[in-house]
Short mmCIF file of C-alpha atoms in Angstrom, two decimals:
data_model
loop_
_atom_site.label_atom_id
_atom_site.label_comp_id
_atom_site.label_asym_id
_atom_site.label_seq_id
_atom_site.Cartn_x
_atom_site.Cartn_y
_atom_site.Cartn_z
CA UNK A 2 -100.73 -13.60 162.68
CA UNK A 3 -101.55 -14.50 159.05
CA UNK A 4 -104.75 -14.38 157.41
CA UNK A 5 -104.68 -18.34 156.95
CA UNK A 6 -102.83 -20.54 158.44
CA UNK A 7 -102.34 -23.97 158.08
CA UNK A 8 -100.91 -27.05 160.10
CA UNK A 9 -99.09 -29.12 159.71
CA UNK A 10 -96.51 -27.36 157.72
CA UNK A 11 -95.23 -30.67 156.77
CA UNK A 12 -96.10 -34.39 156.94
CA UNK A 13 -95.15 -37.66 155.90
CA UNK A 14 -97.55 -40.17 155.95
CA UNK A 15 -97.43 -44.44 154.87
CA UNK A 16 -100.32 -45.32 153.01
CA UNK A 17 -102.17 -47.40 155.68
CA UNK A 18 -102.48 -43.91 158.14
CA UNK A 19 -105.10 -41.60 158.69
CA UNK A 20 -104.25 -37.70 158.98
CA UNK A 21 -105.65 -34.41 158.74
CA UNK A 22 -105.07 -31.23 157.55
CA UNK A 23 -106.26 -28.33 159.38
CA UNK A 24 -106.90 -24.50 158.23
CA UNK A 25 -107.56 -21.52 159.89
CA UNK A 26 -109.18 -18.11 158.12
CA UNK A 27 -108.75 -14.70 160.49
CA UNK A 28 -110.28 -12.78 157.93
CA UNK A 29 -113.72 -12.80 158.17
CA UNK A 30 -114.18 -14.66 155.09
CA UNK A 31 -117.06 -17.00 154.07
CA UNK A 32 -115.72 -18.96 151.74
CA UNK A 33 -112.78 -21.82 152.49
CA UNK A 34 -111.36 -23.89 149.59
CA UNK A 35 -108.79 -26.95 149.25
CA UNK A 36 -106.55 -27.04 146.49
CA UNK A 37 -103.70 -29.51 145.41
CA UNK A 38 -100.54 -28.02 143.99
CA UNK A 39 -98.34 -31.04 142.39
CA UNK A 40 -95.16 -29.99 140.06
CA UNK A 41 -95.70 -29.11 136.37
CA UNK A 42 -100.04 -28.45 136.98
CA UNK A 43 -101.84 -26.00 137.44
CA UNK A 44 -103.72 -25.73 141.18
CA UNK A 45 -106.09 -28.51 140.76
CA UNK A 46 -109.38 -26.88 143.13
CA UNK A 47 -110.61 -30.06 145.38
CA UNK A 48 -113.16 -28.58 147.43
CA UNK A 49 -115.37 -25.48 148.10
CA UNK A 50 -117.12 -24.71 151.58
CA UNK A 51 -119.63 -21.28 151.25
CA UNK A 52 -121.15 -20.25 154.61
CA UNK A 53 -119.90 -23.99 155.54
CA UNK A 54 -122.04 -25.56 152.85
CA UNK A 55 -120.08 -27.97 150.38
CA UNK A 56 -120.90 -26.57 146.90
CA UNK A 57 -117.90 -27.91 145.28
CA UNK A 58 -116.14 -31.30 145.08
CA UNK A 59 -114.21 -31.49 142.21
CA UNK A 60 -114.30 -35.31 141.18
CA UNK A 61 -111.81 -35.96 144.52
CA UNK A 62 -111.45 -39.31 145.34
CA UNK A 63 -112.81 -40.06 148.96
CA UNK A 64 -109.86 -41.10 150.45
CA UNK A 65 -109.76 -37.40 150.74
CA UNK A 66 -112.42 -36.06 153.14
CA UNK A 67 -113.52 -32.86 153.70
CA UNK A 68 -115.12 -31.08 157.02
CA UNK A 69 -115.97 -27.33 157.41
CA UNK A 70 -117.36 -27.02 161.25
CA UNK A 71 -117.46 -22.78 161.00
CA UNK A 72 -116.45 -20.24 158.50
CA UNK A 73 -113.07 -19.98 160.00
CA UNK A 74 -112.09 -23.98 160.47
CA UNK A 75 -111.49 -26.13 157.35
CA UNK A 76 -110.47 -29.75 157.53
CA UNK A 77 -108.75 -31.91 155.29
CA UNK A 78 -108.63 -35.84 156.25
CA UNK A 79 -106.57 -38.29 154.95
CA UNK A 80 -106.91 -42.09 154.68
CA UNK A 81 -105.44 -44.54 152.50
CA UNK A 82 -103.44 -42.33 150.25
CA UNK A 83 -101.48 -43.44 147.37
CA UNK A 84 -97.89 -41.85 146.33
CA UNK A 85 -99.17 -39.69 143.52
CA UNK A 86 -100.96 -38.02 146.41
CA UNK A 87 -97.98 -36.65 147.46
CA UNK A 88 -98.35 -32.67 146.49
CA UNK A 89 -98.01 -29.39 148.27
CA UNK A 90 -101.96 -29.03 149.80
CA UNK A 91 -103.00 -25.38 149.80
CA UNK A 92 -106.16 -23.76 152.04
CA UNK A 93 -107.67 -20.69 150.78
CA UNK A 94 -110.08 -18.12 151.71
CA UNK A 95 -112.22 -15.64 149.87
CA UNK A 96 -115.02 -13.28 150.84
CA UNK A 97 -117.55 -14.86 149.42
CA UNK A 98 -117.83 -17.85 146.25
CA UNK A 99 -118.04 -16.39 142.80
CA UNK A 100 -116.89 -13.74 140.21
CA UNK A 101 -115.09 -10.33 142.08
CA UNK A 102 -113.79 -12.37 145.42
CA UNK A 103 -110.16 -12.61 146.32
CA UNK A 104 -108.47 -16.08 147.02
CA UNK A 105 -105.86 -15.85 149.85
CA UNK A 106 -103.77 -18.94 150.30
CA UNK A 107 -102.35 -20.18 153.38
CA UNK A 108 -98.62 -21.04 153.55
CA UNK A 109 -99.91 -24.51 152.28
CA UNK A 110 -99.17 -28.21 154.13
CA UNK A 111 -96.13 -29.80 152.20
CA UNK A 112 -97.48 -33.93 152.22
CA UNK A 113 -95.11 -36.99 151.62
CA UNK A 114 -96.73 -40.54 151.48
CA UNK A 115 -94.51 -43.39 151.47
CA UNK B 19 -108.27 -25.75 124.86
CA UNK B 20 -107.01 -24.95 128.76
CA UNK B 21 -109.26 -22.48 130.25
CA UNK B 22 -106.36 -20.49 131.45
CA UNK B 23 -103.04 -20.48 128.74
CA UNK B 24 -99.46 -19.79 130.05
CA UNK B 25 -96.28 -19.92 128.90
CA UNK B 26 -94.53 -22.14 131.63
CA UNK B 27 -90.41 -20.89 130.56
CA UNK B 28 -88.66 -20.02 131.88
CA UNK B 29 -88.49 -16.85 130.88
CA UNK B 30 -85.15 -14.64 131.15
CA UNK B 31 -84.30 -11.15 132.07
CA UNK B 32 -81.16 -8.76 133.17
CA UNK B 33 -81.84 -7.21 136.06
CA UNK B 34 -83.33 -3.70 134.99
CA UNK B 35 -85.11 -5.17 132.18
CA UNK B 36 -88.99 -4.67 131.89
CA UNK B 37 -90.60 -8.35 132.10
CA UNK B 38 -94.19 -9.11 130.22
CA UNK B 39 -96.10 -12.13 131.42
CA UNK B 40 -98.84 -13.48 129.51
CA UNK B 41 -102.08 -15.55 130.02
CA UNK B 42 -105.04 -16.20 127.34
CA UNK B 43 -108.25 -17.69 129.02
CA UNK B 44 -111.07 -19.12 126.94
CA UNK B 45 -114.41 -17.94 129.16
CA UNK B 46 -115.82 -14.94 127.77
CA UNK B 47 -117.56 -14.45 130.62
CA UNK B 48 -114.82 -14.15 132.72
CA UNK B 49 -114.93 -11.14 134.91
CA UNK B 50 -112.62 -10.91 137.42
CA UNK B 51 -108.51 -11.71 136.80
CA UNK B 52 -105.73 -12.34 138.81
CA UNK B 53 -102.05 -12.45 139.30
CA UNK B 54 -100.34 -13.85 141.57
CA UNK B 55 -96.80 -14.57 142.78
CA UNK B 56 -95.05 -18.30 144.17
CA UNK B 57 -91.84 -18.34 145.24
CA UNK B 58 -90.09 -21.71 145.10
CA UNK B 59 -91.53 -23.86 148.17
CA UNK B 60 -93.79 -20.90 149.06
CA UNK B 61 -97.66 -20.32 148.42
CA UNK B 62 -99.44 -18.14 146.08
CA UNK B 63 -99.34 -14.86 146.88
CA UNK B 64 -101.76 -12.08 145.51
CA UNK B 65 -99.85 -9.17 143.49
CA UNK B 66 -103.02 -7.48 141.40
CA UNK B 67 -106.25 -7.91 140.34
CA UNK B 68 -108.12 -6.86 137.40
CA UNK B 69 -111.84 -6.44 136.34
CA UNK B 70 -112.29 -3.55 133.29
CA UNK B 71 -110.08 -3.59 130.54
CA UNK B 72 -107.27 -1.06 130.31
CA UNK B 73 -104.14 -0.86 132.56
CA UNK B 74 -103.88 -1.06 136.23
CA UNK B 75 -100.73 0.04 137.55
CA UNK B 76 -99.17 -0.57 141.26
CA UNK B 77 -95.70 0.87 142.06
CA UNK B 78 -93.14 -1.78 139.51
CA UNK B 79 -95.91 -3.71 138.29
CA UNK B 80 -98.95 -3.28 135.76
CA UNK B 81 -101.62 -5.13 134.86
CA UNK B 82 -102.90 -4.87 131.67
CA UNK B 83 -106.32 -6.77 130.25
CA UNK B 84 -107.94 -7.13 126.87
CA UNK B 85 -111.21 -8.56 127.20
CA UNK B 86 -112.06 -8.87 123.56
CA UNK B 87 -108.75 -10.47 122.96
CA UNK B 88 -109.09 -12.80 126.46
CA UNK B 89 -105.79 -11.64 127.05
CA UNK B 90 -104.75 -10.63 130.21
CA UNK B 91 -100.83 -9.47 130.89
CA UNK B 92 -98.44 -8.55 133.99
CA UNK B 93 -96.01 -5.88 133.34
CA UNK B 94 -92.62 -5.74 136.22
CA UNK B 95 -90.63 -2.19 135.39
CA UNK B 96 -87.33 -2.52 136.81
CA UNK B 97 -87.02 -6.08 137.63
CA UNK B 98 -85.08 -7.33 140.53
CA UNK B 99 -83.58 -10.47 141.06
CA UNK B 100 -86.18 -10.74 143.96
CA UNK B 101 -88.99 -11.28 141.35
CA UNK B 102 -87.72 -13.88 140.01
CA UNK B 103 -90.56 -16.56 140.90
CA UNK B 104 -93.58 -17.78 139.20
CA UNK B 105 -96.07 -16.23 138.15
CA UNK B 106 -99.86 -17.46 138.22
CA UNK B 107 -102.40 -15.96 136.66
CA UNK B 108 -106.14 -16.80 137.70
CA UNK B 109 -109.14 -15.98 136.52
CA UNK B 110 -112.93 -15.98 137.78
CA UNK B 111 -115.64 -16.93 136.40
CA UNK B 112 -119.43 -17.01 137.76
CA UNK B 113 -118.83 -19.70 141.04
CA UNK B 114 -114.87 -20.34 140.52
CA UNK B 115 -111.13 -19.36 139.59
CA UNK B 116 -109.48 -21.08 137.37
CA UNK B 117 -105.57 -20.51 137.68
CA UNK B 118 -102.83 -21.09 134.57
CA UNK B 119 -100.14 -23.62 135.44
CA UNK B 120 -97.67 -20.44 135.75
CA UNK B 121 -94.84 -18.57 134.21
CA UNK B 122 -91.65 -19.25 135.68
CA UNK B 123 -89.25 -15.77 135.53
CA UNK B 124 -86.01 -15.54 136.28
CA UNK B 125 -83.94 -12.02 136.54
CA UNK B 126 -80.47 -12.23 135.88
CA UNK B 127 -78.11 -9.72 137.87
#
């Protein structure tokens, strides 16, 4: 079993649905993070969850909405997404926030809107 | 100025041949650095990390970092045509990492 795992692998989504992304840590780690991954940038960091406390949002739009129930469970929903959206979605986990703390990435969620 | 600097390449080497990877970051406070590998369609995957200056070596690859310079660089000894991927190097500051936009290398056999 991976350290973080992520489903769905891939999705395809029109702009009128609602989705989510979910994420899974087995690590023990207390700190879950959302990034976006499009071609030809750098990994844009959306969100930050420490001890399931929000202490980062990164100027994401909220069509994009984030929930952390536990240190192990991160959530991305989706509603109303535009085509530039489309990106590869990548979950991460570190020990804690902050200078000195591994990220580990998940295998990331590929997402399509149409 | 980007916080993190790469070179994007691609950059080309024979198989055998000793590939250097670069990054420049601008924080001076920076204190913790990163590299890590992405193969196409794949995610990031850690390779090394870095916190005093100096080398750091692991089996083919060695990481080499230059605070006063802000320069931080990935040696691979011996590359295979398996390494050829990109190449992201990260760095962290105080509360987050800030990752380059990645060095693409290819190995030719």
């Amino acid at each position: 079993e991976t350290g973080v795992t992520q489903t769905p692998r891939h999705l395809v989504m029109g702009m009128t649905n609602k989705k989510s992304l979910k994420c899974e840590q087995h690590l023990g780690h207390n700190a879950m993070y959302w990034y976006k991954q499009s071609a030809k940038k750098p990994l844009e960091l959306m969100f930050v969850y420490n001890f399931k406390e929000q202490t980062e949002n990164n100027s994401v739009p909220s069509r994009f909405s984030p929930e952390c129930p536990n240190s192990s469970h991160l959530f991305l929903h989706l509603h109303t997404l535009q085509p530039e959206d489309s990106a590869l979605y990548l979950c991460a986990s570190s020990p804690g926030q902050g200078t000195g703390n591994t990220i580990y990435f998940g295998e990331g969620s590929w997402l399509t809107v149409v | 100025q980007k916080e993190v600097e790469q070179n994007s390449g691609p950059l080309s080497v024979p198989e055998g041949a000793i590939a250097s990877l670069n990054c420049t970051y601008s924080d001076r406070g920076s204190q913790s650095f990163f590299w890590y590998r992405q193969y196409s369609g794949k995610s990031p995957e850690l390779i090394m990390f870095i916190y005093s200056n100096g080398d750091k070596e692991d089996g083919r690859f060695t990481a080499q970092l230059n605070k006063a310079s802000q320069y931080v660089s990935l040696l691979i000894r011996d590359s295979q045509p398996s390494d050829s991927a990109t190449y992201l190097c990260a760095v962290g500051g105080y509360q987050k990492v800030t990752f380059g936009i990645g060095t693409k290398l290819q190995v030719i056999p």
